[in-house]
């Protein structure tokens, strides 16, 4: 069993916060051990809780469609959430719940070593863009070390509010260019500064 698989088993048994008391299944996340792209959502919903898999409801189906548009399949990327258990009634995750799950997410990123981390929704965005408004910074990439952090609206937002749909799709379509830009930057500057804002367009 890989170290990532062992971590997923640890997450499934976790009792660190109150969310464990009401879950059917924890949802560690899924994808290859070495994925170039990692998507981080907010928390499992009803269907995710039942199946123990991330993004399997309507928002997940939409995410699959978006991935296909840029030449990827779900199996090509790693998909995780800020919290690993469903908040009751799909409420927002609380700070202590996010804090309890943070070491798991940190370890997943450390093991997977993605080139691009796409945050879906404001709770995952706040991890890398504290204090920012998603309506203002969506689609604006930030590079830290060899990783690009890229904030997007949650796919569910596009389903519930059609005015966001075109923004979600436009931001998704930029991902191949972001990956190409990172490869170019790595060739030009093997040892980048700790934080560098990408100016892509």
mmCIF file with all atom_site columns, C-alpha atoms in Angstrom:
data_model
loop_
_atom_site.group_PDB
_atom_site.id
_atom_site.type_symbol
_atom_site.label_atom_id
_atom_site.label_alt_id
_atom_site.label_comp_id
_atom_site.label_asym_id
_atom_site.label_entity_id
_atom_site.label_seq_id
_atom_site.pdbx_PDB_ins_code
_atom_site.Cartn_x
_atom_site.Cartn_y
_atom_site.Cartn_z
_atom_site.occupancy
_atom_site.B_iso_or_equiv
_atom_site.pdbx_formal_charge
_atom_site.auth_seq_id
_atom_site.auth_comp_id
_atom_site.auth_asym_id
_atom_site.auth_atom_id
_atom_site.pdbx_PDB_model_num
ATOM 1   C CA . UNK A 1 1   ? 0.000   0.000  0.000   1.00 0.00 ? 1   UNK A CA 1
ATOM 2   C CA . UNK A 1 2   ? 1.349   3.431  -0.962  1.00 0.00 ? 2   UNK A CA 1
ATOM 3   C CA . UNK A 1 3   ? 1.843   6.174  1.599   1.00 0.00 ? 3   UNK A CA 1
ATOM 4   C CA . UNK A 1 4   ? -1.057  8.074  0.008   1.00 0.00 ? 4   UNK A CA 1
ATOM 5   C CA . UNK A 1 5   ? -3.340  5.033  0.294   1.00 0.00 ? 5   UNK A CA 1
ATOM 6   C CA . UNK A 1 6   ? -2.338  4.623  3.937   1.00 0.00 ? 6   UNK A CA 1
ATOM 7   C CA . UNK A 1 7   ? -3.218  8.266  4.546   1.00 0.00 ? 7   UNK A CA 1
ATOM 8   C CA . UNK A 1 8   ? -6.639  7.720  2.970   1.00 0.00 ? 8   UNK A CA 1
ATOM 9   C CA . UNK A 1 9   ? -7.261  4.827  5.355   1.00 0.00 ? 9   UNK A CA 1
ATOM 10  C CA . UNK A 1 10  ? -6.286  7.053  8.264   1.00 0.00 ? 10  UNK A CA 1
ATOM 11  C CA . UNK A 1 11  ? -8.754  9.709  7.074   1.00 0.00 ? 11  UNK A CA 1
ATOM 12  C CA . UNK A 1 12  ? -11.559 7.131  6.834   1.00 0.00 ? 12  UNK A CA 1
ATOM 13  C CA . UNK A 1 13  ? -11.045 6.288  10.509  1.00 0.00 ? 13  UNK A CA 1
ATOM 14  C CA . UNK A 1 14  ? -10.625 9.888  11.694  1.00 0.00 ? 14  UNK A CA 1
ATOM 15  C CA . UNK A 1 15  ? -12.523 11.105 14.772  1.00 0.00 ? 15  UNK A CA 1
ATOM 16  C CA . UNK A 1 16  ? -10.831 14.491 15.194  1.00 0.00 ? 16  UNK A CA 1
ATOM 17  C CA . UNK A 1 17  ? -13.943 16.690 14.954  1.00 0.00 ? 17  UNK A CA 1
ATOM 18  C CA . UNK A 1 18  ? -17.724 16.538 15.301  1.00 0.00 ? 18  UNK A CA 1
ATOM 19  C CA . UNK A 1 19  ? -18.232 15.885 11.585  1.00 0.00 ? 19  UNK A CA 1
ATOM 20  C CA . UNK A 1 20  ? -17.158 12.279 12.164  1.00 0.00 ? 20  UNK A CA 1
ATOM 21  C CA . UNK A 1 21  ? -20.251 11.705 14.315  1.00 0.00 ? 21  UNK A CA 1
ATOM 22  C CA . UNK A 1 22  ? -22.745 12.306 11.521  1.00 0.00 ? 22  UNK A CA 1
ATOM 23  C CA . UNK A 1 23  ? -20.978 10.915 8.480   1.00 0.00 ? 23  UNK A CA 1
ATOM 24  C CA . UNK A 1 24  ? -21.793 7.791  6.532   1.00 0.00 ? 24  UNK A CA 1
ATOM 25  C CA . UNK A 1 25  ? -18.340 7.748  4.964   1.00 0.00 ? 25  UNK A CA 1
ATOM 26  C CA . UNK A 1 26  ? -15.329 10.006 5.137   1.00 0.00 ? 26  UNK A CA 1
ATOM 27  C CA . UNK A 1 27  ? -14.220 11.218 1.707   1.00 0.00 ? 27  UNK A CA 1
ATOM 28  C CA . UNK A 1 28  ? -10.409 11.278 1.578   1.00 0.00 ? 28  UNK A CA 1
ATOM 29  C CA . UNK A 1 29  ? -10.192 12.145 -2.111  1.00 0.00 ? 29  UNK A CA 1
ATOM 30  C CA . UNK A 1 30  ? -9.134  10.163 -5.150  1.00 0.00 ? 30  UNK A CA 1
ATOM 31  C CA . UNK A 1 31  ? -6.754  10.223 -8.056  1.00 0.00 ? 31  UNK A CA 1
ATOM 32  C CA . UNK A 1 32  ? -3.254  9.107  -9.024  1.00 0.00 ? 32  UNK A CA 1
ATOM 33  C CA . UNK A 1 33  ? -0.392  9.231  -6.545  1.00 0.00 ? 33  UNK A CA 1
ATOM 34  C CA . UNK A 1 34  ? 1.483   11.669 -8.794  1.00 0.00 ? 34  UNK A CA 1
ATOM 35  C CA . UNK A 1 35  ? -1.068  13.964 -10.448 1.00 0.00 ? 35  UNK A CA 1
ATOM 36  C CA . UNK A 1 36  ? -0.065  17.153 -12.258 1.00 0.00 ? 36  UNK A CA 1
ATOM 37  C CA . UNK A 1 37  ? -3.353  18.797 -11.265 1.00 0.00 ? 37  UNK A CA 1
ATOM 38  C CA . UNK A 1 38  ? -5.081  18.737 -7.893  1.00 0.00 ? 38  UNK A CA 1
ATOM 39  C CA . UNK A 1 39  ? -8.580  20.127 -7.403  1.00 0.00 ? 39  UNK A CA 1
ATOM 40  C CA . UNK A 1 40  ? -9.590  21.120 -3.872  1.00 0.00 ? 40  UNK A CA 1
ATOM 41  C CA . UNK A 1 41  ? -13.265 21.624 -3.147  1.00 0.00 ? 41  UNK A CA 1
ATOM 42  C CA . UNK A 1 42  ? -14.992 22.560 0.088   1.00 0.00 ? 42  UNK A CA 1
ATOM 43  C CA . UNK A 1 43  ? -16.633 19.483 1.595   1.00 0.00 ? 43  UNK A CA 1
ATOM 44  C CA . UNK A 1 44  ? -18.552 16.346 0.706   1.00 0.00 ? 44  UNK A CA 1
ATOM 45  C CA . UNK A 1 45  ? -22.278 16.575 -0.026  1.00 0.00 ? 45  UNK A CA 1
ATOM 46  C CA . UNK A 1 46  ? -25.045 13.983 0.294   1.00 0.00 ? 46  UNK A CA 1
ATOM 47  C CA . UNK A 1 47  ? -23.936 11.741 -2.569  1.00 0.00 ? 47  UNK A CA 1
ATOM 48  C CA . UNK A 1 48  ? -20.262 11.989 -1.645  1.00 0.00 ? 48  UNK A CA 1
ATOM 49  C CA . UNK A 1 49  ? -21.045 11.009 1.949   1.00 0.00 ? 49  UNK A CA 1
ATOM 50  C CA . UNK A 1 50  ? -22.971 7.949  0.749   1.00 0.00 ? 50  UNK A CA 1
ATOM 51  C CA . UNK A 1 51  ? -20.317 6.783  -1.715  1.00 0.00 ? 51  UNK A CA 1
ATOM 52  C CA . UNK A 1 52  ? -17.142 7.929  0.056   1.00 0.00 ? 52  UNK A CA 1
ATOM 53  C CA . UNK A 1 53  ? -15.964 9.581  -3.169  1.00 0.00 ? 53  UNK A CA 1
ATOM 54  C CA . UNK A 1 54  ? -15.530 13.294 -4.010  1.00 0.00 ? 54  UNK A CA 1
ATOM 55  C CA . UNK A 1 55  ? -17.605 15.174 -6.568  1.00 0.00 ? 55  UNK A CA 1
ATOM 56  C CA . UNK A 1 56  ? -20.036 12.443 -7.586  1.00 0.00 ? 56  UNK A CA 1
ATOM 57  C CA . UNK A 1 57  ? -23.219 14.568 -7.587  1.00 0.00 ? 57  UNK A CA 1
ATOM 58  C CA . UNK A 1 58  ? -24.356 17.114 -10.145 1.00 0.00 ? 58  UNK A CA 1
ATOM 59  C CA . UNK A 1 59  ? -21.348 19.379 -9.518  1.00 0.00 ? 59  UNK A CA 1
ATOM 60  C CA . UNK A 1 60  ? -19.060 16.400 -10.019 1.00 0.00 ? 60  UNK A CA 1
ATOM 61  C CA . UNK A 1 61  ? -20.677 15.512 -13.323 1.00 0.00 ? 61  UNK A CA 1
ATOM 62  C CA . UNK A 1 62  ? -20.198 19.097 -14.451 1.00 0.00 ? 62  UNK A CA 1
ATOM 63  C CA . UNK A 1 63  ? -16.556 18.975 -13.336 1.00 0.00 ? 63  UNK A CA 1
ATOM 64  C CA . UNK A 1 64  ? -16.091 15.813 -15.416 1.00 0.00 ? 64  UNK A CA 1
ATOM 65  C CA . UNK A 1 65  ? -17.501 17.649 -18.443 1.00 0.00 ? 65  UNK A CA 1
ATOM 66  C CA . UNK A 1 66  ? -15.170 20.596 -17.871 1.00 0.00 ? 66  UNK A CA 1
ATOM 67  C CA . UNK A 1 67  ? -12.173 18.285 -17.609 1.00 0.00 ? 67  UNK A CA 1
ATOM 68  C CA . UNK A 1 68  ? -13.072 16.606 -20.894 1.00 0.00 ? 68  UNK A CA 1
ATOM 69  C CA . UNK A 1 69  ? -13.096 19.995 -22.614 1.00 0.00 ? 69  UNK A CA 1
ATOM 70  C CA . UNK A 1 70  ? -9.412  20.462 -21.780 1.00 0.00 ? 70  UNK A CA 1
ATOM 71  C CA . UNK A 1 71  ? -8.413  16.911 -22.635 1.00 0.00 ? 71  UNK A CA 1
ATOM 72  C CA . UNK A 1 72  ? -8.427  15.365 -19.169 1.00 0.00 ? 72  UNK A CA 1
ATOM 73  C CA . UNK A 1 73  ? -10.363 12.575 -17.498 1.00 0.00 ? 73  UNK A CA 1
ATOM 74  C CA . UNK A 1 74  ? -11.223 12.367 -13.810 1.00 0.00 ? 74  UNK A CA 1
ATOM 75  C CA . UNK A 1 75  ? -8.626  9.602  -13.483 1.00 0.00 ? 75  UNK A CA 1
ATOM 76  C CA . UNK A 1 76  ? -5.882  12.037 -14.573 1.00 0.00 ? 76  UNK A CA 1
ATOM 77  C CA . UNK A 1 77  ? -6.306  14.452 -11.656 1.00 0.00 ? 77  UNK A CA 1
ATOM 78  C CA . UNK A 1 78  ? -6.499  14.248 -7.868  1.00 0.00 ? 78  UNK A CA 1
ATOM 79  C CA . UNK A 1 79  ? -9.717  15.566 -6.323  1.00 0.00 ? 79  UNK A CA 1
ATOM 80  C CA . UNK A 1 80  ? -9.983  16.381 -2.625  1.00 0.00 ? 80  UNK A CA 1
ATOM 81  C CA . UNK A 1 81  ? -11.808 18.703 -0.228  1.00 0.00 ? 81  UNK A CA 1
ATOM 82  C CA . UNK A 1 82  ? -10.901 21.073 2.587   1.00 0.00 ? 82  UNK A CA 1
ATOM 83  C CA . UNK A 1 83  ? -12.917 18.918 4.986   1.00 0.00 ? 83  UNK A CA 1
ATOM 84  C CA . UNK A 1 84  ? -13.197 15.177 4.562   1.00 0.00 ? 84  UNK A CA 1
ATOM 85  C CA . UNK A 1 85  ? -16.630 14.594 6.109   1.00 0.00 ? 85  UNK A CA 1
ATOM 86  C CA . UNK A 1 86  ? -20.003 16.075 5.177   1.00 0.00 ? 86  UNK A CA 1
ATOM 87  C CA . UNK A 1 87  ? -21.116 19.047 7.274   1.00 0.00 ? 87  UNK A CA 1
ATOM 88  C CA . UNK A 1 88  ? -24.719 18.517 8.466   1.00 0.00 ? 88  UNK A CA 1
ATOM 89  C CA . UNK A 1 89  ? -27.243 19.799 5.962   1.00 0.00 ? 89  UNK A CA 1
ATOM 90  C CA . UNK A 1 90  ? -24.377 20.835 3.669   1.00 0.00 ? 90  UNK A CA 1
ATOM 91  C CA . UNK A 1 91  ? -23.684 23.852 5.880   1.00 0.00 ? 91  UNK A CA 1
ATOM 92  C CA . UNK A 1 92  ? -20.401 25.714 5.562   1.00 0.00 ? 92  UNK A CA 1
ATOM 93  C CA . UNK A 1 93  ? -17.450 24.008 7.250   1.00 0.00 ? 93  UNK A CA 1
ATOM 94  C CA . UNK A 1 94  ? -16.461 25.618 10.551  1.00 0.00 ? 94  UNK A CA 1
ATOM 95  C CA . UNK A 1 95  ? -12.928 26.913 11.275  1.00 0.00 ? 95  UNK A CA 1
ATOM 96  C CA . UNK A 1 96  ? -12.192 24.147 13.787  1.00 0.00 ? 96  UNK A CA 1
ATOM 97  C CA . UNK A 1 97  ? -13.315 21.508 11.270  1.00 0.00 ? 97  UNK A CA 1
ATOM 98  C CA . UNK A 1 98  ? -11.099 22.978 8.557   1.00 0.00 ? 98  UNK A CA 1
ATOM 99  C CA . UNK A 1 99  ? -8.222  23.093 11.042  1.00 0.00 ? 99  UNK A CA 1
ATOM 100 C CA . UNK A 1 100 ? -8.724  19.441 12.031  1.00 0.00 ? 100 UNK A CA 1
ATOM 101 C CA . UNK A 1 101 ? -8.530  18.344 8.383   1.00 0.00 ? 101 UNK A CA 1
ATOM 102 C CA . UNK A 1 102 ? -5.698  20.635 7.375   1.00 0.00 ? 102 UNK A CA 1
ATOM 103 C CA . UNK A 1 103 ? -2.845  18.190 8.202   1.00 0.00 ? 103 UNK A CA 1
ATOM 104 C CA . UNK A 1 104 ? -4.478  15.592 5.963   1.00 0.00 ? 104 UNK A CA 1
ATOM 105 C CA . UNK A 1 105 ? -4.704  17.977 3.031   1.00 0.00 ? 105 UNK A CA 1
ATOM 106 C CA . UNK A 1 106 ? -1.166  19.238 3.646   1.00 0.00 ? 106 UNK A CA 1
ATOM 107 C CA . UNK A 1 107 ? 0.113   15.657 3.573   1.00 0.00 ? 107 UNK A CA 1
ATOM 108 C CA . UNK A 1 108 ? -1.809  14.846 0.407   1.00 0.00 ? 108 UNK A CA 1
ATOM 109 C CA . UNK A 1 109 ? -0.257  17.827 -1.379  1.00 0.00 ? 109 UNK A CA 1
ATOM 110 C CA . UNK A 1 110 ? 3.178   16.867 -0.080  1.00 0.00 ? 110 UNK A CA 1
ATOM 111 C CA . UNK A 1 111 ? 2.832   13.300 -1.374  1.00 0.00 ? 111 UNK A CA 1
ATOM 112 C CA . UNK A 1 112 ? 1.170   14.078 -4.723  1.00 0.00 ? 112 UNK A CA 1
ATOM 113 C CA . UNK A 1 113 ? 3.359   17.094 -5.529  1.00 0.00 ? 113 UNK A CA 1
ATOM 114 C CA . UNK A 1 114 ? 0.972   18.618 -8.091  1.00 0.00 ? 114 UNK A CA 1
ATOM 115 C CA . UNK A 1 115 ? 2.141   21.309 -10.489 1.00 0.00 ? 115 UNK A CA 1
ATOM 116 C CA . UNK A 1 116 ? -1.235  23.039 -10.390 1.00 0.00 ? 116 UNK A CA 1
ATOM 117 C CA . UNK A 1 117 ? -3.598  23.333 -7.414  1.00 0.00 ? 117 UNK A CA 1
ATOM 118 C CA . UNK A 1 118 ? -7.061  24.494 -8.442  1.00 0.00 ? 118 UNK A CA 1
ATOM 119 C CA . UNK A 1 119 ? -9.196  25.773 -5.581  1.00 0.00 ? 119 UNK A CA 1
ATOM 120 C CA . UNK A 1 120 ? -12.939 25.352 -6.095  1.00 0.00 ? 120 UNK A CA 1
ATOM 121 C CA . UNK A 1 121 ? -14.987 27.744 -4.020  1.00 0.00 ? 121 UNK A CA 1
ATOM 122 C CA . UNK A 1 122 ? -14.162 30.264 -1.341  1.00 0.00 ? 122 UNK A CA 1
ATOM 123 C CA . UNK A 1 123 ? -13.172 27.943 1.519   1.00 0.00 ? 123 UNK A CA 1
ATOM 124 C CA . UNK A 1 124 ? -10.389 26.260 -0.407  1.00 0.00 ? 124 UNK A CA 1
ATOM 125 C CA . UNK A 1 125 ? -9.461  29.619 -1.956  1.00 0.00 ? 125 UNK A CA 1
ATOM 126 C CA . UNK A 1 126 ? -8.960  31.178 1.497   1.00 0.00 ? 126 UNK A CA 1
ATOM 127 C CA . UNK A 1 127 ? -6.222  28.662 2.222   1.00 0.00 ? 127 UNK A CA 1
ATOM 128 C CA . UNK A 1 128 ? -3.971  30.233 -0.419  1.00 0.00 ? 128 UNK A CA 1
ATOM 129 C CA . UNK A 1 129 ? -5.549  33.660 -0.954  1.00 0.00 ? 129 UNK A CA 1
ATOM 130 C CA . UNK A 1 130 ? -6.497  34.755 2.587   1.00 0.00 ? 130 UNK A CA 1
ATOM 131 C CA . UNK A 1 131 ? -8.880  37.672 2.770   1.00 0.00 ? 131 UNK A CA 1
ATOM 132 C CA . UNK A 1 132 ? -9.512  37.702 -0.986  1.00 0.00 ? 132 UNK A CA 1
ATOM 133 C CA . UNK A 1 133 ? -12.907 37.763 -2.695  1.00 0.00 ? 133 UNK A CA 1
ATOM 134 C CA . UNK A 1 134 ? -13.434 34.946 -5.153  1.00 0.00 ? 134 UNK A CA 1
ATOM 135 C CA . UNK A 1 135 ? -15.481 37.174 -7.453  1.00 0.00 ? 135 UNK A CA 1
ATOM 136 C CA . UNK A 1 136 ? -12.431 39.428 -7.789  1.00 0.00 ? 136 UNK A CA 1
ATOM 137 C CA . UNK A 1 137 ? -9.557  36.951 -8.054  1.00 0.00 ? 137 UNK A CA 1
ATOM 138 C CA . UNK A 1 138 ? -11.037 33.912 -9.789  1.00 0.00 ? 138 UNK A CA 1
ATOM 139 C CA . UNK A 1 139 ? -8.887  32.926 -12.742 1.00 0.00 ? 139 UNK A CA 1
ATOM 140 C CA . UNK A 1 140 ? -5.818  34.782 -11.427 1.00 0.00 ? 140 UNK A CA 1
ATOM 141 C CA . UNK A 1 141 ? -2.936  32.397 -10.834 1.00 0.00 ? 141 UNK A CA 1
ATOM 142 C CA . UNK A 1 142 ? -0.293  32.724 -8.139  1.00 0.00 ? 142 UNK A CA 1
ATOM 143 C CA . UNK A 1 143 ? 2.945   30.787 -8.162  1.00 0.00 ? 143 UNK A CA 1
ATOM 144 C CA . UNK A 1 144 ? 4.660   29.684 -4.955  1.00 0.00 ? 144 UNK A CA 1
ATOM 145 C CA . UNK A 1 145 ? 7.788   27.635 -5.548  1.00 0.00 ? 145 UNK A CA 1
ATOM 146 C CA . UNK A 1 146 ? 7.041   25.152 -8.303  1.00 0.00 ? 146 UNK A CA 1
ATOM 147 C CA . UNK A 1 147 ? 3.285   25.119 -7.750  1.00 0.00 ? 147 UNK A CA 1
ATOM 148 C CA . UNK A 1 148 ? 0.647   27.307 -9.381  1.00 0.00 ? 148 UNK A CA 1
ATOM 149 C CA . UNK A 1 149 ? -2.422  28.070 -7.243  1.00 0.00 ? 149 UNK A CA 1
ATOM 150 C CA . UNK A 1 150 ? -5.471  28.888 -9.311  1.00 0.00 ? 150 UNK A CA 1
ATOM 151 C CA . UNK A 1 151 ? -8.794  29.987 -7.785  1.00 0.00 ? 151 UNK A CA 1
ATOM 152 C CA . UNK A 1 152 ? -12.081 29.128 -9.502  1.00 0.00 ? 152 UNK A CA 1
ATOM 153 C CA . UNK A 1 153 ? -15.749 29.289 -8.586  1.00 0.00 ? 153 UNK A CA 1
ATOM 154 C CA . UNK A 1 154 ? -17.113 25.988 -7.333  1.00 0.00 ? 154 UNK A CA 1
ATOM 155 C CA . UNK A 1 155 ? -18.875 24.060 -10.128 1.00 0.00 ? 155 UNK A CA 1
ATOM 156 C CA . UNK A 1 156 ? -21.997 24.028 -7.970  1.00 0.00 ? 156 UNK A CA 1
ATOM 157 C CA . UNK A 1 157 ? -22.083 27.830 -8.149  1.00 0.00 ? 157 UNK A CA 1
ATOM 158 C CA . UNK A 1 158 ? -22.376 27.626 -11.929 1.00 0.00 ? 158 UNK A CA 1
ATOM 159 C CA . UNK A 1 159 ? -25.245 25.155 -11.619 1.00 0.00 ? 159 UNK A CA 1
ATOM 160 C CA . UNK A 1 160 ? -27.147 27.243 -9.064  1.00 0.00 ? 160 UNK A CA 1
ATOM 161 C CA . UNK A 1 161 ? -26.354 30.649 -10.567 1.00 0.00 ? 161 UNK A CA 1
ATOM 162 C CA . UNK A 1 162 ? -26.112 30.506 -14.381 1.00 0.00 ? 162 UNK A CA 1
ATOM 163 C CA . UNK A 1 163 ? -24.347 33.889 -14.535 1.00 0.00 ? 163 UNK A CA 1
ATOM 164 C CA . UNK A 1 164 ? -21.235 32.195 -13.124 1.00 0.00 ? 164 UNK A CA 1
ATOM 165 C CA . UNK A 1 165 ? -21.254 29.390 -15.682 1.00 0.00 ? 165 UNK A CA 1
ATOM 166 C CA . UNK A 1 166 ? -19.362 31.232 -18.417 1.00 0.00 ? 166 UNK A CA 1
ATOM 167 C CA . UNK A 1 167 ? -16.735 32.363 -15.869 1.00 0.00 ? 167 UNK A CA 1
ATOM 168 C CA . UNK A 1 168 ? -16.192 28.816 -14.638 1.00 0.00 ? 168 UNK A CA 1
ATOM 169 C CA . UNK A 1 169 ? -15.817 27.547 -18.185 1.00 0.00 ? 169 UNK A CA 1
ATOM 170 C CA . UNK A 1 170 ? -13.456 30.355 -19.213 1.00 0.00 ? 170 UNK A CA 1
ATOM 171 C CA . UNK A 1 171 ? -11.269 29.763 -16.167 1.00 0.00 ? 171 UNK A CA 1
ATOM 172 C CA . UNK A 1 172 ? -11.149 26.018 -16.827 1.00 0.00 ? 172 UNK A CA 1
ATOM 173 C CA . UNK A 1 173 ? -10.124 26.547 -20.440 1.00 0.00 ? 173 UNK A CA 1
ATOM 174 C CA . UNK A 1 174 ? -7.020  28.451 -19.263 1.00 0.00 ? 174 UNK A CA 1
ATOM 175 C CA . UNK A 1 175 ? -5.615  25.462 -17.367 1.00 0.00 ? 175 UNK A CA 1
ATOM 176 C CA . UNK A 1 176 ? -3.640  23.955 -20.289 1.00 0.00 ? 176 UNK A CA 1
ATOM 177 C CA . UNK A 1 177 ? -1.969  27.323 -20.820 1.00 0.00 ? 177 UNK A CA 1
ATOM 178 C CA . UNK A 1 178 ? -1.127  27.557 -17.125 1.00 0.00 ? 178 UNK A CA 1
ATOM 179 C CA . UNK A 1 179 ? 0.600   24.177 -17.246 1.00 0.00 ? 179 UNK A CA 1
ATOM 180 C CA . UNK A 1 180 ? 2.509   25.201 -20.354 1.00 0.00 ? 180 UNK A CA 1
ATOM 181 C CA . UNK A 1 181 ? 3.491   28.474 -18.680 1.00 0.00 ? 181 UNK A CA 1
ATOM 182 C CA . UNK A 1 182 ? 4.849   26.608 -15.660 1.00 0.00 ? 182 UNK A CA 1
ATOM 183 C CA . UNK A 1 183 ? 6.992   24.382 -17.887 1.00 0.00 ? 183 UNK A CA 1
ATOM 184 C CA . UNK A 1 184 ? 8.337   27.490 -19.611 1.00 0.00 ? 184 UNK A CA 1
ATOM 185 C CA . UNK A 1 185 ? 9.119   29.179 -16.298 1.00 0.00 ? 185 UNK A CA 1
ATOM 186 C CA . UNK A 1 186 ? 10.878  26.064 -15.003 1.00 0.00 ? 186 UNK A CA 1
ATOM 187 C CA . UNK A 1 187 ? 13.111  26.062 -18.065 1.00 0.00 ? 187 UNK A CA 1
ATOM 188 C CA . UNK A 1 188 ? 13.900  29.764 -17.772 1.00 0.00 ? 188 UNK A CA 1
ATOM 189 C CA . UNK A 1 189 ? 14.268  29.949 -13.984 1.00 0.00 ? 189 UNK A CA 1
ATOM 190 C CA . UNK A 1 190 ? 15.052  26.617 -12.276 1.00 0.00 ? 190 UNK A CA 1
ATOM 191 C CA . UNK A 1 191 ? 15.130  28.199 -8.805  1.00 0.00 ? 191 UNK A CA 1
ATOM 192 C CA . UNK A 1 192 ? 12.252  30.708 -8.611  1.00 0.00 ? 192 UNK A CA 1
ATOM 193 C CA . UNK A 1 193 ? 11.692  33.096 -5.712  1.00 0.00 ? 193 UNK A CA 1
ATOM 194 C CA . UNK A 1 194 ? 9.420   31.905 -2.938  1.00 0.00 ? 194 UNK A CA 1
ATOM 195 C CA . UNK A 1 195 ? 6.357   33.703 -4.304  1.00 0.00 ? 195 UNK A CA 1
ATOM 196 C CA . UNK A 1 196 ? 5.826   35.063 -7.770  1.00 0.00 ? 196 UNK A CA 1
ATOM 197 C CA . UNK A 1 197 ? 2.578   36.385 -9.218  1.00 0.00 ? 197 UNK A CA 1
ATOM 198 C CA . UNK A 1 198 ? 2.007   35.074 -12.715 1.00 0.00 ? 198 UNK A CA 1
ATOM 199 C CA . UNK A 1 199 ? 1.203   37.600 -15.410 1.00 0.00 ? 199 UNK A CA 1
ATOM 200 C CA . UNK A 1 200 ? -0.256  35.429 -18.103 1.00 0.00 ? 200 UNK A CA 1
ATOM 201 C CA . UNK A 1 201 ? -2.362  37.722 -20.229 1.00 0.00 ? 201 UNK A CA 1
#
